[in-house]
mmCIF file of C-alpha atoms in Angstrom:
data_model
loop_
_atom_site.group_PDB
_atom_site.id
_atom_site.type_symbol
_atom_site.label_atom_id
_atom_site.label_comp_id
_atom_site.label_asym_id
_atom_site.label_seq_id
_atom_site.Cartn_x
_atom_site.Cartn_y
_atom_site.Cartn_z
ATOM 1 C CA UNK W 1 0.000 0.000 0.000
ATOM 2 C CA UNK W 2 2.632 2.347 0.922
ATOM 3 C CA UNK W 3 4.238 1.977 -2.169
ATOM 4 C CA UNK W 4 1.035 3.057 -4.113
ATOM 5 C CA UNK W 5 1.277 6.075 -2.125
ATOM 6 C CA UNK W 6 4.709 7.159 -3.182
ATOM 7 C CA UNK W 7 3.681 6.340 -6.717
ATOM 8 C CA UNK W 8 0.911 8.601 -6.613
ATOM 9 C CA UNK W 9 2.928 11.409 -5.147
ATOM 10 C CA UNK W 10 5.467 10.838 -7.642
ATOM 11 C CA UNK W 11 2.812 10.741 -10.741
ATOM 12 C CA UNK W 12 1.761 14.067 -9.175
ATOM 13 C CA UNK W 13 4.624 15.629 -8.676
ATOM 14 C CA UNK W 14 5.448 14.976 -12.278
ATOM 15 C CA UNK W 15 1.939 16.247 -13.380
ATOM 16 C CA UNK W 16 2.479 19.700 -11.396
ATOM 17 C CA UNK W 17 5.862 19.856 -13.130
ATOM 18 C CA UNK W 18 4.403 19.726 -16.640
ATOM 19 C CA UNK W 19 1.850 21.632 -16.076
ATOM 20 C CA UNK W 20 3.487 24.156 -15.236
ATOM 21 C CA UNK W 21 5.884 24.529 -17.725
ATOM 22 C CA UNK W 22 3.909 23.695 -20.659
ATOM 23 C CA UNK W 23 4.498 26.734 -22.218
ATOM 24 C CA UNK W 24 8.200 26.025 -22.232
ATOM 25 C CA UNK W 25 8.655 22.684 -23.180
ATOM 26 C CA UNK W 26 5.444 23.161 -25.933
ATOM 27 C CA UNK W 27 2.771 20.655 -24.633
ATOM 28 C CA UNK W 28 -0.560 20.355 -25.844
ATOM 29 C CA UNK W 29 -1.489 19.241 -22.270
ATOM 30 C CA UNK W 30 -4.810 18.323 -22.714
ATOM 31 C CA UNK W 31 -3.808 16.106 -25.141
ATOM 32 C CA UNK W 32 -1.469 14.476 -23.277
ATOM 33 C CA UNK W 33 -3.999 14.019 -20.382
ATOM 34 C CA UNK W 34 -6.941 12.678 -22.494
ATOM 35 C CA UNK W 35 -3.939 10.316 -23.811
ATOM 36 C CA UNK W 36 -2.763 8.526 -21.157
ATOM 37 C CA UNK W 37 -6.308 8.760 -19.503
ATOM 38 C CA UNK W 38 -5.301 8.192 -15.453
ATOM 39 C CA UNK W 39 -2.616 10.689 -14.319
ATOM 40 C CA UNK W 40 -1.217 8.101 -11.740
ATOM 41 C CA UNK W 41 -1.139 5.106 -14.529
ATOM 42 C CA UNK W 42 2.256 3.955 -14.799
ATOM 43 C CA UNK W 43 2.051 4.608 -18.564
ATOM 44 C CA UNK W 44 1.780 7.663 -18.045
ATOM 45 C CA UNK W 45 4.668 8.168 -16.092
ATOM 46 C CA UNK W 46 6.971 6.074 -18.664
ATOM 47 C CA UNK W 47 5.280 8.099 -21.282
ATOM 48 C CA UNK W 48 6.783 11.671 -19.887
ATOM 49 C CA UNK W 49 10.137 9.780 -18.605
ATOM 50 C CA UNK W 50 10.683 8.581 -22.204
ATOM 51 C CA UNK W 51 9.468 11.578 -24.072
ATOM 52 C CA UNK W 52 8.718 14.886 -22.113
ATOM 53 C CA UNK W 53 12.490 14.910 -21.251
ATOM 54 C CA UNK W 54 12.058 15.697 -17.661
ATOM 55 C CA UNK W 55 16.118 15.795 -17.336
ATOM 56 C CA UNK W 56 17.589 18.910 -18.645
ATOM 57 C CA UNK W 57 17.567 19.073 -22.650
ATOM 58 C CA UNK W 58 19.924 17.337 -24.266
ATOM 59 C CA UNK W 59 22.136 19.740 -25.657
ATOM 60 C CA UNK W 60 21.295 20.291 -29.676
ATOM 61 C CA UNK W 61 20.688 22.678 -32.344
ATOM 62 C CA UNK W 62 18.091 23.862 -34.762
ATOM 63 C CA UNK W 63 18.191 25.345 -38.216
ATOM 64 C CA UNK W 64 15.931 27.911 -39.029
ATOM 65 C CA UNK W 65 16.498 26.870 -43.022
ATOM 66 C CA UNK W 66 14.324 29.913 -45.171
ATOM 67 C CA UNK W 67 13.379 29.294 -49.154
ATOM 68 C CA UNK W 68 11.568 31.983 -50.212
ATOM 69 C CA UNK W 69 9.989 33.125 -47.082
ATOM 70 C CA UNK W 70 8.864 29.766 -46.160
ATOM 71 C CA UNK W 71 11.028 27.870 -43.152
ATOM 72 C CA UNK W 72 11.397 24.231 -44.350
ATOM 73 C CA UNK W 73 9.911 21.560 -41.289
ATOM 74 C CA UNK W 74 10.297 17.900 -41.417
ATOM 75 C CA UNK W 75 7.988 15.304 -40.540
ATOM 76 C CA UNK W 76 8.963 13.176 -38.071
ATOM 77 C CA UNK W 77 8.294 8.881 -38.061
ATOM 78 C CA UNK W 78 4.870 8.243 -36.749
ATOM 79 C CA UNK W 79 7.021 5.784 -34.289
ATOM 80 C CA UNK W 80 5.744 6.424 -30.821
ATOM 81 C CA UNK W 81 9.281 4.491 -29.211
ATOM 82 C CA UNK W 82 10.512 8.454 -30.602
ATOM 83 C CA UNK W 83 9.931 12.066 -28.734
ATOM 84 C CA UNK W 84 7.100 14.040 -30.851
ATOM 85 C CA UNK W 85 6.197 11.098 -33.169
ATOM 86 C CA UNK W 86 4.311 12.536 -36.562
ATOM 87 C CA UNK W 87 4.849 16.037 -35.555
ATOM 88 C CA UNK W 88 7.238 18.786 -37.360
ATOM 89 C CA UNK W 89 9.525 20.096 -36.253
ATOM 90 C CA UNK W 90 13.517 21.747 -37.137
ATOM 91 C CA UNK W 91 15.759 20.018 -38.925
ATOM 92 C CA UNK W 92 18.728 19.591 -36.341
ATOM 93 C CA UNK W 93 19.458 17.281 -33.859
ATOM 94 C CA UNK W 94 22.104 16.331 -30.796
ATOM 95 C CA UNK W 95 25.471 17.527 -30.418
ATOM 96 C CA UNK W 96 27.801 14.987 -30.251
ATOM 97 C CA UNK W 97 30.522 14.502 -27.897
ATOM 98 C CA UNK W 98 33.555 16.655 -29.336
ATOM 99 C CA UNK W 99 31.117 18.595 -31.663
ATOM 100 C CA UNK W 100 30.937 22.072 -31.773
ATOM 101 C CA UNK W 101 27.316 23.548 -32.233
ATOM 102 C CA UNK W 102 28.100 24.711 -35.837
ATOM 103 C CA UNK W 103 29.468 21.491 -37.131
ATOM 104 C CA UNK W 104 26.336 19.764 -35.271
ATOM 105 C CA UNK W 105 24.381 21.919 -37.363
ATOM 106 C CA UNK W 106 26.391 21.038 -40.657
ATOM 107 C CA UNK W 107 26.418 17.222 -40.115
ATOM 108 C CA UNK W 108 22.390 17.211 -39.186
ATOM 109 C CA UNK W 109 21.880 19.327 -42.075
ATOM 110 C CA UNK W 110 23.727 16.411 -44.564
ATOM 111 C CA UNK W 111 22.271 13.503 -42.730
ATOM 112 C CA UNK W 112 18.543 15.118 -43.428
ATOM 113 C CA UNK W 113 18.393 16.620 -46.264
ATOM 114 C CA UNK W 114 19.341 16.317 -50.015
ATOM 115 C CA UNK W 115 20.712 19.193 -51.753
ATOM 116 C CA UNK W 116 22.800 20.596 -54.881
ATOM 117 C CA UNK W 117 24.708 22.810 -52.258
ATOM 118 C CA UNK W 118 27.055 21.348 -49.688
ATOM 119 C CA UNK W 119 27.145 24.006 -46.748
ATOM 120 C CA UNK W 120 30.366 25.348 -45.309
ATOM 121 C CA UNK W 121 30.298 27.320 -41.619
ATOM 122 C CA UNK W 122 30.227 30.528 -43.329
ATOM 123 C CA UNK W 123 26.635 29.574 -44.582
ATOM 124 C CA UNK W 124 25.225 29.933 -41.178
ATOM 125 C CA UNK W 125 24.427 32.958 -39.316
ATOM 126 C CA UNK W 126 23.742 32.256 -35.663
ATOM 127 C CA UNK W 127 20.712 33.156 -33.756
ATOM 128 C CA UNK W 128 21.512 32.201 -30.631
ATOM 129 C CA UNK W 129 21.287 30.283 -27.281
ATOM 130 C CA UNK W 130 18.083 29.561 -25.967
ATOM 131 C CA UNK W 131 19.325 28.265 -22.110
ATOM 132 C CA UNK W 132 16.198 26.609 -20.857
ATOM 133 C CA UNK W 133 15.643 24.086 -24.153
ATOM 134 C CA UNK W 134 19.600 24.041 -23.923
ATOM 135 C CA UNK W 135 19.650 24.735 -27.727
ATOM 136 C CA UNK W 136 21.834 26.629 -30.195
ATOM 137 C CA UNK W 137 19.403 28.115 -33.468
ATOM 138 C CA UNK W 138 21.019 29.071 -36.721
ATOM 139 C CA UNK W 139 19.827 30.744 -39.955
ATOM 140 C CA UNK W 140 20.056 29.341 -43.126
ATOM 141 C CA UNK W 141 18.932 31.286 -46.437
ATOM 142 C CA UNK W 142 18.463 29.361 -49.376
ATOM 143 C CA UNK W 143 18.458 29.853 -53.101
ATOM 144 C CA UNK W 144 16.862 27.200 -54.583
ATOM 145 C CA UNK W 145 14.807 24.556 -53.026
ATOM 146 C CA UNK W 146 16.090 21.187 -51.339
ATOM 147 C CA UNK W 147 15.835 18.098 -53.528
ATOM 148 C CA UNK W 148 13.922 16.240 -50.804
ATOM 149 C CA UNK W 149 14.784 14.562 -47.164
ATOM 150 C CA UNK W 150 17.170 11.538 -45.838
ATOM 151 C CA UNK W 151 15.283 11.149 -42.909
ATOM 152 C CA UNK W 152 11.533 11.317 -41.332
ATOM 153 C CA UNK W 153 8.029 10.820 -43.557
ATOM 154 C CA UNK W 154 7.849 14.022 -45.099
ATOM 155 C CA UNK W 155 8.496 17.773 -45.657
ATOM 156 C CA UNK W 156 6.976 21.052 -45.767
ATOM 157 C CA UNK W 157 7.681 24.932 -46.358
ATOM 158 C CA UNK W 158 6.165 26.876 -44.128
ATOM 159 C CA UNK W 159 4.653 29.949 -43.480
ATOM 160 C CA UNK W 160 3.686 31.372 -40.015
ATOM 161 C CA UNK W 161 0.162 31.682 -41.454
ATOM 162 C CA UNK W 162 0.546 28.086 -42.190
ATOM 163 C CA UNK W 163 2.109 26.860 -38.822
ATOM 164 C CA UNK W 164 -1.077 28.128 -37.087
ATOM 165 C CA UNK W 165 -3.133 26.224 -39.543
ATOM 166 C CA UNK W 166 -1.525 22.811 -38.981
ATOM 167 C CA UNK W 167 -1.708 23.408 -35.251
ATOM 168 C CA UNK W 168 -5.337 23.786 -35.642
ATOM 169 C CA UNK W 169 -5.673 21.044 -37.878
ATOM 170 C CA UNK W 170 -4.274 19.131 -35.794
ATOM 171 C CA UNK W 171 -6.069 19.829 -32.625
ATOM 172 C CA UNK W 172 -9.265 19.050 -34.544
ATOM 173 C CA UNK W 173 -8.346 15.664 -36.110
ATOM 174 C CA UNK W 174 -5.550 13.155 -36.346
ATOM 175 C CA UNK W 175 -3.176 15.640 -38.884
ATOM 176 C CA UNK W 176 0.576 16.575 -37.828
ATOM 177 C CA UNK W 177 1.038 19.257 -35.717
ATOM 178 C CA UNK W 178 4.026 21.263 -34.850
ATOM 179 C CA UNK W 179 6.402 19.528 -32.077
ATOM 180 C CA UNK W 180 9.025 19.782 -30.309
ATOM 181 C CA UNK W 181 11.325 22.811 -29.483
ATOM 182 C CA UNK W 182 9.688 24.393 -32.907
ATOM 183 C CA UNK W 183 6.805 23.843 -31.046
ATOM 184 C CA UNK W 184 7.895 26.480 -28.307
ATOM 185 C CA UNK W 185 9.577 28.950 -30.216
ATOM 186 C CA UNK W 186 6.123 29.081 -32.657
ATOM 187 C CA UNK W 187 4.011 29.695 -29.434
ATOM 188 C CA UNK W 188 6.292 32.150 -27.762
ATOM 189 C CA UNK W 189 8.335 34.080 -30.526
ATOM 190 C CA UNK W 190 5.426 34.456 -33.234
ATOM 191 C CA UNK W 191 6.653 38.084 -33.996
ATOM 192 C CA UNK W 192 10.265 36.925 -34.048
ATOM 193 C CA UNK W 193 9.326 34.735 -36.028
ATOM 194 C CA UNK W 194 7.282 36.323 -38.479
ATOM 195 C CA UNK W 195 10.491 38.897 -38.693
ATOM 196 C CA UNK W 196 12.841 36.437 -39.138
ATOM 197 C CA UNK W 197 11.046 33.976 -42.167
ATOM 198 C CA UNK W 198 10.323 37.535 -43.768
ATOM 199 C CA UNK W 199 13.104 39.978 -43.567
ATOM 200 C CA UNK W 200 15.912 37.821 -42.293
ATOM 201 C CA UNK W 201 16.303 40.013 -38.579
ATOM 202 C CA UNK W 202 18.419 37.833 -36.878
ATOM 203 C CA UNK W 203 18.457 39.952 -34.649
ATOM 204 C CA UNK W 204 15.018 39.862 -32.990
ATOM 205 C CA UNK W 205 16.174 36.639 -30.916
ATOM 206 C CA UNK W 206 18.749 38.346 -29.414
ATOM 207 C CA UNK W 207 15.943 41.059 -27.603
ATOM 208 C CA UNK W 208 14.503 37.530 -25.719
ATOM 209 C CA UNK W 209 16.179 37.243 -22.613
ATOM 210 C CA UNK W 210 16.072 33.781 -22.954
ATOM 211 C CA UNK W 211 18.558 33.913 -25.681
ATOM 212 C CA UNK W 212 22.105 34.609 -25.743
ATOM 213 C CA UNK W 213 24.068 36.093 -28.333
#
């Protein structure tokens, strides 16, 4: 009995932590909860253990890749064993031990994607640091469009007017949303955003305080 206890103190101490940081990490909560139905099932807690990343972030990086005003999103396996299954998100990825963030960015950038150009360090312009999702953001401009992906289902150039409309989609029906860290920097940078995919200001991140330049 006593061990049922700590289990349900656990489950909610693990439920006040999400909830609370929602925002951050980009949760549809609701979602989640109507998902794994009882908050104090075990599946629920190897659910969020395996994919809510409840240890700090694994240090990565994101590309902010832009052809023709449209930011280029990849859709991710529908493989639920995988953190934001059929959701799209950055092309990017861990760094490595021994990597530095650029070359991280290079290497995911060649494993993902197919195109004519092969990128040097001078092709990215960094963004910068965002120290709670423990990620590094660069910004790509391209001249012609990629030739297609290496990796996940599918790919997509979007639009912010067409980020919100996959979100929505996709809280009305079974169709991709937007996941992961893109996920948070959508909801909580929109005009940065918007900015960045139109004009190329880099330097409207570096106003956040949660980035560092």
């Amino acid at each position: 009995r006593w061990k049922k206890k700590r289990k349900r103190k656990r489950n909610k101490r693990i439920y006040n932590l999400l909830f609370k940081n929602q925002a951050l990490m980009g949760l549809d909560f609701l979602w989640l909860k109507s998902k794994m139905q009882l908050i104090n099932s075990s599946s629920f807690y190897n659910y969020v253990r395996r994919h809510m990343l409840l240890t700090p972030w694994r240090p990565g990086i994101g590309i902010f890749a832009v052809y023709n005003r449209r930011m280029i999103l990849l859709l991710r396996d529908n493989n639920p064993n995988i953190a934001w299954p059929n959701t799209y998100s950055f092309i990017g990825g861990g760094i490595e031990f021994g990597e530095e963030a650029w070359q991280t960015a290079l290497r995911e950038w060649h494993e993902e994607i197919r195109h004519s150009k092969v990128l040097s360090q001078d092709d990215l312009i960094f963004v910068g640091k965002h120290h709670a999702l423990n990620r590094t953001y660069y910004y790509l401009e391209l001249d012609t469009a990629i030739q297609g992906i290496k990796e996940g289902r599918s790919f997509g150039y979007f639009s912010l007017d067409r980020m919100y409309a996959q979100e929505q989609a996709a809280q009305k029906n079974d169709s991709p949303g937007i996941g992961g860290t893109m996920k948070t920097v959508f909801m909580r940078y929109p005009q940065e955003l918007h900015l960045l995919l139109n004009y190329g200001n880099v330097g409207a991140f570096n106003r956040i305080p949660e980035f560092q330049k």
